[in-house]
Amino acid sequence: MDHFARKLLAWYDRHHRELPWRVGPSDKAQGVVPDPYHVWLSEIMLQQTTVQAVKPYFDKFLTRWPRVADLAAADTDEVMAAWAGLGYYARARNLKKCAEVLARDHDGRFPDTFEGLKALPGIGDYTAAAIAAIAFDRPEAVVDGNVERVVTRLFAIETPLPTAKPEIKTRTKAMTPAERPGDYAQAMMDLGATICTPKRPACVLCPLRDDCIALSKDDPQRLPLKMPKAARPVRYGAAFIAETPDQRILLKTRENKGLLGGMAEVPTTGWTARSDGETGKDAAPFSAAWTPKGEVTHVFTHFELRLAIWHAASDERPVTGGRWTQITALGEEALPSVMKKAITQAIPDAFKARRETS
DNA sequence: GATCCGTGGAG
DNA sequence: TCTCCAAGGAT
């Protein structure tokens, strides 16, 4: 084992984070083994998502679906509803698919190799390596955003991302130890998350400070360099909240692909790049006394959406592809944040725990 | 390789 | 207010 791994594992033994899905070094010493299902579920949820945001979702999923077979047998709409708010909904669709493949073709167990894991839906290079290392003690090179940051600073790699990825992968492979590869991978990520942070890294506390070329030269915070991001365009649309006297609103389900795929929505216009500000009630799902309720803005990854909100009292008329859902039952719907925002704009207490019965 | 895909918190 | 970003994957 080289000196990087030795120092890092010693630091990890003393300063690792306690996380709900993690088996720490002391627990491992007592014979506790990581559950591949827990490792997988946490890794999928953590993709581009903060630890704090994941925690309640991880608990909720494990409570409702304690084993892979439970998730495989679950209703897809319930899984999407449970995932609602966490974002990147293709993850939830692939999570369900993956559980079904495991139940059908793998006896409900996870493959224990990188290649076997990589072949599953929603599992790419990072996640395959992470599960192989953390759940099965395979010495795979685990490279996530944390590792990219640590390695570019450690070796003062001036090539901007993503061009530097191959070099980072090579460096990480060379550093990964044959012993405790799972702890090592988590140690690298903990180091990146708590010490080698994007801004104001705590270099004085870093177990690798004597080896860090960026620190010896100048300013580690400068790295990694990144390619400039494209500007975020603005798109406009309108959303329609139709409410019946017995407190139901009209919902639909989006098609199973693309933006918010498989999630619930209120009827909306298309979301165009136009800026005419006229997008409005002539596109309503049916003719009614539509009342303007202002506008909500929501920021997606690659565009900003401004939705004009319309509200109308309505009778419960049949609408193709639509369903009239009790407002008190909205918590069971797979509503993404932008839709909760739109509904709340029209009906302020829609998601309150106790609604006043008017 | 470039683009698409959410959300909410921190600075 | 605004920018950045957090354990990436699919196409």
JSON list of C-alpha atoms in Angstrom, two decimals, chain A residues 60-216:
[
{"chain": "A", "resi": 60, "resn": "LYS", "atom": "CA", "xyz": [-38.44, 6.30, 3.50]},
{"chain": "A", "resi": 61, "resn": "PHE", "atom": "CA", "xyz": [-37.46, 3.87, 0.74]},
{"chain": "A", "resi": 62, "resn": "LEU", "atom": "CA", "xyz": [-35.92, 1.34, 3.14]},
{"chain": "A", "resi": 63, "resn": "THR", "atom": "CA", "xyz": [-38.98, 1.44, 5.38]},
{"chain": "A", "resi": 64, "resn": "ARG", "atom": "CA", "xyz": [-41.40, 0.92, 2.53]},
{"chain": "A", "resi": 65, "resn": "TRP", "atom": "CA", "xyz": [-39.28, -1.45, 0.47]},
{"chain": "A", "resi": 66, "resn": "PRO", "atom": "CA", "xyz": [-36.85, -3.25, 2.81]},
{"chain": "A", "resi": 67, "resn": "ARG", "atom": "CA", "xyz": [-35.42, -5.56, 0.13]},
{"chain": "A", "resi": 68, "resn": "VAL", "atom": "CA", "xyz": [-34.78, -5.44, -3.62]},
{"chain": "A", "resi": 69, "resn": "ALA", "atom": "CA", "xyz": [-37.67, -7.85, -4.18]},
{"chain": "A", "resi": 70, "resn": "ASP", "atom": "CA", "xyz": [-40.05, -5.42, -2.46]},
{"chain": "A", "resi": 71, "resn": "LEU", "atom": "CA", "xyz": [-38.97, -2.61, -4.75]},
{"chain": "A", "resi": 72, "resn": "ALA", "atom": "CA", "xyz": [-39.24, -4.87, -7.80]},
{"chain": "A", "resi": 73, "resn": "ALA", "atom": "CA", "xyz": [-42.81, -5.76, -6.84]},
{"chain": "A", "resi": 74, "resn": "ALA", "atom": "CA", "xyz": [-43.80, -2.19, -5.98]},
{"chain": "A", "resi": 75, "resn": "ASP", "atom": "CA", "xyz": [-46.18, -0.03, -7.98]},
{"chain": "A", "resi": 76, "resn": "THR", "atom": "CA", "xyz": [-44.14, 2.25, -10.23]},
{"chain": "A", "resi": 77, "resn": "ASP", "atom": "CA", "xyz": [-46.35, 5.25, -9.53]},
{"chain": "A", "resi": 78, "resn": "GLU", "atom": "CA", "xyz": [-45.74, 4.80, -5.80]},
{"chain": "A", "resi": 79, "resn": "VAL", "atom": "CA", "xyz": [-42.01, 4.71, -6.38]},
{"chain": "A", "resi": 80, "resn": "MET", "atom": "CA", "xyz": [-42.17, 7.90, -8.47]},
{"chain": "A", "resi": 81, "resn": "ALA", "atom": "CA", "xyz": [-44.31, 9.55, -5.76]},
{"chain": "A", "resi": 82, "resn": "ALA", "atom": "CA", "xyz": [-41.78, 8.53, -3.09]},
{"chain": "A", "resi": 83, "resn": "TRP", "atom": "CA", "xyz": [-38.97, 9.99, -5.19]},
{"chain": "A", "resi": 84, "resn": "ALA", "atom": "CA", "xyz": [-40.86, 13.25, -5.87]},
{"chain": "A", "resi": 85, "resn": "GLY", "atom": "CA", "xyz": [-38.78, 16.28, -4.84]},
{"chain": "A", "resi": 86, "resn": "LEU", "atom": "CA", "xyz": [-35.42, 14.58, -5.19]},
{"chain": "A", "resi": 87, "resn": "GLY", "atom": "CA", "xyz": [-35.03, 15.48, -8.86]},
{"chain": "A", "resi": 88, "resn": "TYR", "atom": "CA", "xyz": [-33.47, 13.77, -11.88]},
{"chain": "A", "resi": 89, "resn": "TYR", "atom": "CA", "xyz": [-36.44, 11.45, -12.18]},
{"chain": "A", "resi": 90, "resn": "ALA", "atom": "CA", "xyz": [-34.82, 9.11, -14.70]},
{"chain": "A", "resi": 91, "resn": "ARG", "atom": "CA", "xyz": [-32.95, 7.82, -11.66]},
{"chain": "A", "resi": 92, "resn": "ALA", "atom": "CA", "xyz": [-36.21, 6.61, -10.12]},
{"chain": "A", "resi": 93, "resn": "ARG", "atom": "CA", "xyz": [-37.39, 5.03, -13.37]},
{"chain": "A", "resi": 94, "resn": "ASN", "atom": "CA", "xyz": [-34.06, 3.21, -13.73]},
{"chain": "A", "resi": 95, "resn": "LEU", "atom": "CA", "xyz": [-34.05, 2.29, -10.04]},
{"chain": "A", "resi": 96, "resn": "LYS", "atom": "CA", "xyz": [-37.33, 0.44, -10.53]},
{"chain": "A", "resi": 97, "resn": "LYS", "atom": "CA", "xyz": [-36.13, -1.18, -13.77]},
{"chain": "A", "resi": 98, "resn": "CYS", "atom": "CA", "xyz": [-32.92, -2.28, -12.09]},
{"chain": "A", "resi": 99, "resn": "ALA", "atom": "CA", "xyz": [-34.79, -3.86, -9.18]},
{"chain": "A", "resi": 100, "resn": "GLU", "atom": "CA", "xyz": [-37.00, -5.75, -11.65]},
{"chain": "A", "resi": 101, "resn": "VAL", "atom": "CA", "xyz": [-33.98, -7.05, -13.59]},
{"chain": "A", "resi": 102, "resn": "LEU", "atom": "CA", "xyz": [-32.31, -8.18, -10.37]},
{"chain": "A", "resi": 103, "resn": "ALA", "atom": "CA", "xyz": [-35.44, -9.96, -9.18]},
{"chain": "A", "resi": 104, "resn": "ARG", "atom": "CA", "xyz": [-36.06, -11.61, -12.55]},
{"chain": "A", "resi": 105, "resn": "ASP", "atom": "CA", "xyz": [-32.56, -12.50, -13.71]},
{"chain": "A", "resi": 106, "resn": "HIS", "atom": "CA", "xyz": [-30.32, -12.45, -10.65]},
{"chain": "A", "resi": 107, "resn": "ASP", "atom": "CA", "xyz": [-32.38, -14.04, -7.88]},
{"chain": "A", "resi": 108, "resn": "GLY", "atom": "CA", "xyz": [-32.71, -10.64, -6.23]},
{"chain": "A", "resi": 109, "resn": "ARG", "atom": "CA", "xyz": [-28.96, -10.33, -5.68]},
{"chain": "A", "resi": 110, "resn": "PHE", "atom": "CA", "xyz": [-26.45, -7.84, -7.00]},
{"chain": "A", "resi": 111, "resn": "PRO", "atom": "CA", "xyz": [-23.60, -8.85, -9.31]},
{"chain": "A", "resi": 112, "resn": "ASP", "atom": "CA", "xyz": [-20.30, -8.53, -7.41]},
{"chain": "A", "resi": 113, "resn": "THR", "atom": "CA", "xyz": [-18.15, -7.27, -10.29]},
{"chain": "A", "resi": 114, "resn": "PHE", "atom": "CA", "xyz": [-17.78, -3.90, -12.00]},
{"chain": "A", "resi": 115, "resn": "GLU", "atom": "CA", "xyz": [-18.84, -5.34, -15.36]},
{"chain": "A", "resi": 116, "resn": "GLY", "atom": "CA", "xyz": [-21.90, -7.07, -13.95]},
{"chain": "A", "resi": 117, "resn": "LEU", "atom": "CA", "xyz": [-23.01, -3.94, -12.12]},
{"chain": "A", "resi": 118, "resn": "LYS", "atom": "CA", "xyz": [-22.31, -1.60, -15.04]},
{"chain": "A", "resi": 119, "resn": "ALA", "atom": "CA", "xyz": [-24.70, -3.60, -17.22]},
{"chain": "A", "resi": 120, "resn": "LEU", "atom": "CA", "xyz": [-27.67, -2.68, -14.99]},
{"chain": "A", "resi": 121, "resn": "PRO", "atom": "CA", "xyz": [-30.03, 0.26, -15.67]},
{"chain": "A", "resi": 122, "resn": "GLY", "atom": "CA", "xyz": [-28.95, 3.52, -14.05]},
{"chain": "A", "resi": 123, "resn": "ILE", "atom": "CA", "xyz": [-25.50, 2.22, -13.10]},
{"chain": "A", "resi": 124, "resn": "GLY", "atom": "CA", "xyz": [-22.61, 3.91, -14.89]},
{"chain": "A", "resi": 125, "resn": "ASP", "atom": "CA", "xyz": [-18.85, 3.96, -14.38]},
{"chain": "A", "resi": 126, "resn": "TYR", "atom": "CA", "xyz": [-18.90, 5.72, -11.04]},
{"chain": "A", "resi": 127, "resn": "THR", "atom": "CA", "xyz": [-21.74, 3.77, -9.42]},
{"chain": "A", "resi": 128, "resn": "ALA", "atom": "CA", "xyz": [-20.49, 0.38, -10.66]},
{"chain": "A", "resi": 129, "resn": "ALA", "atom": "CA", "xyz": [-17.06, 1.07, -9.21]},
{"chain": "A", "resi": 130, "resn": "ALA", "atom": "CA", "xyz": [-18.51, 2.42, -5.97]},
{"chain": "A", "resi": 131, "resn": "ILE", "atom": "CA", "xyz": [-20.76, -0.59, -5.35]},
{"chain": "A", "resi": 132, "resn": "ALA", "atom": "CA", "xyz": [-18.01, -3.05, -6.34]},
{"chain": "A", "resi": 133, "resn": "ALA", "atom": "CA", "xyz": [-15.60, -1.38, -3.92]},
{"chain": "A", "resi": 134, "resn": "ILE", "atom": "CA", "xyz": [-17.89, -0.55, -1.00]},
{"chain": "A", "resi": 135, "resn": "ALA", "atom": "CA", "xyz": [-20.16, -3.62, -1.02]},
{"chain": "A", "resi": 136, "resn": "PHE", "atom": "CA", "xyz": [-17.77, -6.25, -2.41]},
{"chain": "A", "resi": 137, "resn": "ASP", "atom": "CA", "xyz": [-14.27, -5.00, -1.54]},
{"chain": "A", "resi": 138, "resn": "ARG", "atom": "CA", "xyz": [-13.11, -4.88, -5.14]},
{"chain": "A", "resi": 139, "resn": "PRO", "atom": "CA", "xyz": [-10.17, -2.54, -5.82]},
{"chain": "A", "resi": 140, "resn": "GLU", "atom": "CA", "xyz": [-11.98, -0.42, -8.43]},
{"chain": "A", "resi": 141, "resn": "ALA", "atom": "CA", "xyz": [-11.05, 3.18, -9.13]},
{"chain": "A", "resi": 142, "resn": "VAL", "atom": "CA", "xyz": [-13.96, 5.21, -7.77]},
{"chain": "A", "resi": 143, "resn": "VAL", "atom": "CA", "xyz": [-14.02, 8.68, -9.33]},
{"chain": "A", "resi": 144, "resn": "ASP", "atom": "CA", "xyz": [-16.74, 11.15, -8.43]},
{"chain": "A", "resi": 145, "resn": "GLY", "atom": "CA", "xyz": [-16.70, 14.92, -8.16]},
{"chain": "A", "resi": 146, "resn": "ASN", "atom": "CA", "xyz": [-14.96, 14.77, -4.79]},
{"chain": "A", "resi": 147, "resn": "VAL", "atom": "CA", "xyz": [-12.19, 12.54, -6.10]},
{"chain": "A", "resi": 148, "resn": "GLU", "atom": "CA", "xyz": [-11.75, 14.74, -9.15]},
{"chain": "A", "resi": 149, "resn": "ARG", "atom": "CA", "xyz": [-11.22, 17.72, -6.87]},
{"chain": "A", "resi": 150, "resn": "VAL", "atom": "CA", "xyz": [-8.80, 15.92, -4.52]},
{"chain": "A", "resi": 151, "resn": "VAL", "atom": "CA", "xyz": [-6.73, 14.41, -7.32]},
{"chain": "A", "resi": 152, "resn": "THR", "atom": "CA", "xyz": [-6.48, 17.54, -9.47]},
{"chain": "A", "resi": 153, "resn": "ARG", "atom": "CA", "xyz": [-5.19, 19.43, -6.44]},
{"chain": "A", "resi": 154, "resn": "LEU", "atom": "CA", "xyz": [-2.90, 16.67, -5.21]},
{"chain": "A", "resi": 155, "resn": "PHE", "atom": "CA", "xyz": [-1.14, 16.49, -8.60]},
{"chain": "A", "resi": 156, "resn": "ALA", "atom": "CA", "xyz": [-1.80, 20.09, -9.66]},
{"chain": "A", "resi": 157, "resn": "ILE", "atom": "CA", "xyz": [-3.56, 19.05, -12.86]},
{"chain": "A", "resi": 158, "resn": "GLU", "atom": "CA", "xyz": [-4.11, 22.22, -14.89]},
{"chain": "A", "resi": 159, "resn": "THR", "atom": "CA", "xyz": [-6.16, 20.59, -17.63]},
{"chain": "A", "resi": 160, "resn": "PRO", "atom": "CA", "xyz": [-9.79, 21.71, -17.29]},
{"chain": "A", "resi": 161, "resn": "LEU", "atom": "CA", "xyz": [-12.65, 19.26, -16.73]},
{"chain": "A", "resi": 162, "resn": "PRO", "atom": "CA", "xyz": [-13.98, 17.22, -18.39]},
{"chain": "A", "resi": 163, "resn": "THR", "atom": "CA", "xyz": [-10.81, 16.88, -20.52]},
{"chain": "A", "resi": 164, "resn": "ALA", "atom": "CA", "xyz": [-8.81, 15.90, -17.44]},
{"chain": "A", "resi": 165, "resn": "LYS", "atom": "CA", "xyz": [-11.02, 12.90, -16.61]},
{"chain": "A", "resi": 166, "resn": "PRO", "atom": "CA", "xyz": [-8.79, 10.22, -18.21]},
{"chain": "A", "resi": 167, "resn": "GLU", "atom": "CA", "xyz": [-5.73, 11.53, -16.39]},
{"chain": "A", "resi": 168, "resn": "ILE", "atom": "CA", "xyz": [-7.65, 11.64, -13.09]},
{"chain": "A", "resi": 169, "resn": "LYS", "atom": "CA", "xyz": [-8.84, 8.06, -13.66]},
{"chain": "A", "resi": 170, "resn": "THR", "atom": "CA", "xyz": [-5.27, 6.89, -14.27]},
{"chain": "A", "resi": 171, "resn": "ARG", "atom": "CA", "xyz": [-4.03, 8.62, -11.13]},
{"chain": "A", "resi": 172, "resn": "THR", "atom": "CA", "xyz": [-6.87, 7.18, -9.06]},
{"chain": "A", "resi": 173, "resn": "LYS", "atom": "CA", "xyz": [-6.24, 3.64, -10.33]},
{"chain": "A", "resi": 174, "resn": "ALA", "atom": "CA", "xyz": [-2.59, 3.93, -9.36]},
{"chain": "A", "resi": 175, "resn": "MET", "atom": "CA", "xyz": [-3.51, 5.11, -5.85]},
{"chain": "A", "resi": 176, "resn": "THR", "atom": "CA", "xyz": [-6.27, 2.59, -5.06]},
{"chain": "A", "resi": 177, "resn": "PRO", "atom": "CA", "xyz": [-5.02, -0.02, -2.57]},
{"chain": "A", "resi": 178, "resn": "ALA", "atom": "CA", "xyz": [-5.70, -3.76, -2.72]},
{"chain": "A", "resi": 179, "resn": "GLU", "atom": "CA", "xyz": [-6.63, -3.70, 0.96]},
{"chain": "A", "resi": 180, "resn": "ARG", "atom": "CA", "xyz": [-9.74, -1.91, 2.17]},
{"chain": "A", "resi": 181, "resn": "PRO", "atom": "CA", "xyz": [-10.66, -0.48, -1.26]},
{"chain": "A", "resi": 182, "resn": "GLY", "atom": "CA", "xyz": [-14.19, 0.25, -0.06]},
{"chain": "A", "resi": 183, "resn": "ASP", "atom": "CA", "xyz": [-13.03, 2.28, 2.92]},
{"chain": "A", "resi": 184, "resn": "TYR", "atom": "CA", "xyz": [-10.46, 3.95, 0.69]},
{"chain": "A", "resi": 185, "resn": "ALA", "atom": "CA", "xyz": [-13.12, 5.06, -1.81]},
{"chain": "A", "resi": 186, "resn": "GLN", "atom": "CA", "xyz": [-15.27, 6.46, 0.97]},
{"chain": "A", "resi": 187, "resn": "ALA", "atom": "CA", "xyz": [-12.21, 8.09, 2.54]},
{"chain": "A", "resi": 188, "resn": "MET", "atom": "CA", "xyz": [-11.45, 9.95, -0.69]},
{"chain": "A", "resi": 189, "resn": "MET", "atom": "CA", "xyz": [-15.04, 11.15, -0.90]},
{"chain": "A", "resi": 190, "resn": "ASP", "atom": "CA", "xyz": [-15.15, 12.16, 2.76]},
{"chain": "A", "resi": 191, "resn": "LEU", "atom": "CA", "xyz": [-11.91, 14.07, 2.31]},
{"chain": "A", "resi": 192, "resn": "GLY", "atom": "CA", "xyz": [-13.38, 15.92, -0.65]},
{"chain": "A", "resi": 193, "resn": "ALA", "atom": "CA", "xyz": [-16.63, 16.61, 1.17]},
{"chain": "A", "resi": 194, "resn": "THR", "atom": "CA", "xyz": [-15.22, 17.80, 4.49]},
{"chain": "A", "resi": 195, "resn": "ILE", "atom": "CA", "xyz": [-11.61, 18.98, 3.97]},
{"chain": "A", "resi": 196, "resn": "CYS", "atom": "CA", "xyz": [-10.77, 19.39, 0.28]},
{"chain": "A", "resi": 197, "resn": "THR", "atom": "CA", "xyz": [-13.92, 21.42, -0.35]},
{"chain": "A", "resi": 198, "resn": "PRO", "atom": "CA", "xyz": [-14.61, 23.52, -3.47]},
{"chain": "A", "resi": 199, "resn": "LYS", "atom": "CA", "xyz": [-14.25, 26.79, -1.56]},
{"chain": "A", "resi": 200, "resn": "ARG", "atom": "CA", "xyz": [-11.91, 27.51, 1.33]},
{"chain": "A", "resi": 201, "resn": "PRO", "atom": "CA", "xyz": [-10.44, 24.00, 1.70]},
{"chain": "A", "resi": 202, "resn": "ALA", "atom": "CA", "xyz": [-9.20, 23.20, 5.21]},
{"chain": "A", "resi": 203, "resn": "CYS", "atom": "CA", "xyz": [-5.69, 22.30, 4.08]},
{"chain": "A", "resi": 204, "resn": "VAL", "atom": "CA", "xyz": [-4.28, 22.65, 7.59]},
{"chain": "A", "resi": 205, "resn": "LEU", "atom": "CA", "xyz": [-6.36, 19.61, 8.60]},
{"chain": "A", "resi": 206, "resn": "CYS", "atom": "CA", "xyz": [-5.62, 17.55, 5.49]},
{"chain": "A", "resi": 207, "resn": "PRO", "atom": "CA", "xyz": [-3.86, 14.19, 5.93]},
{"chain": "A", "resi": 208, "resn": "LEU", "atom": "CA", "xyz": [-2.29, 14.65, 2.47]},
{"chain": "A", "resi": 209, "resn": "ARG", "atom": "CA", "xyz": [-1.12, 18.26, 2.93]},
{"chain": "A", "resi": 210, "resn": "ASP", "atom": "CA", "xyz": [2.57, 17.30, 2.74]},
{"chain": "A", "resi": 211, "resn": "ASP", "atom": "CA", "xyz": [1.96, 15.60, -0.62]},
{"chain": "A", "resi": 212, "resn": "CYS", "atom": "CA", "xyz": [-0.31, 18.20, -2.23]},
{"chain": "A", "resi": 213, "resn": "ILE", "atom": "CA", "xyz": [1.44, 19.86, -5.17]},
{"chain": "A", "resi": 214, "resn": "ALA", "atom": "CA", "xyz": [-1.23, 22.52, -5.56]},
{"chain": "A", "resi": 215, "resn": "LEU", "atom": "CA", "xyz": [-0.79, 23.52, -1.91]},
{"chain": "A", "resi": 216, "resn": "SER", "atom": "CA", "xyz": [2.99, 23.64, -2.24]}
]
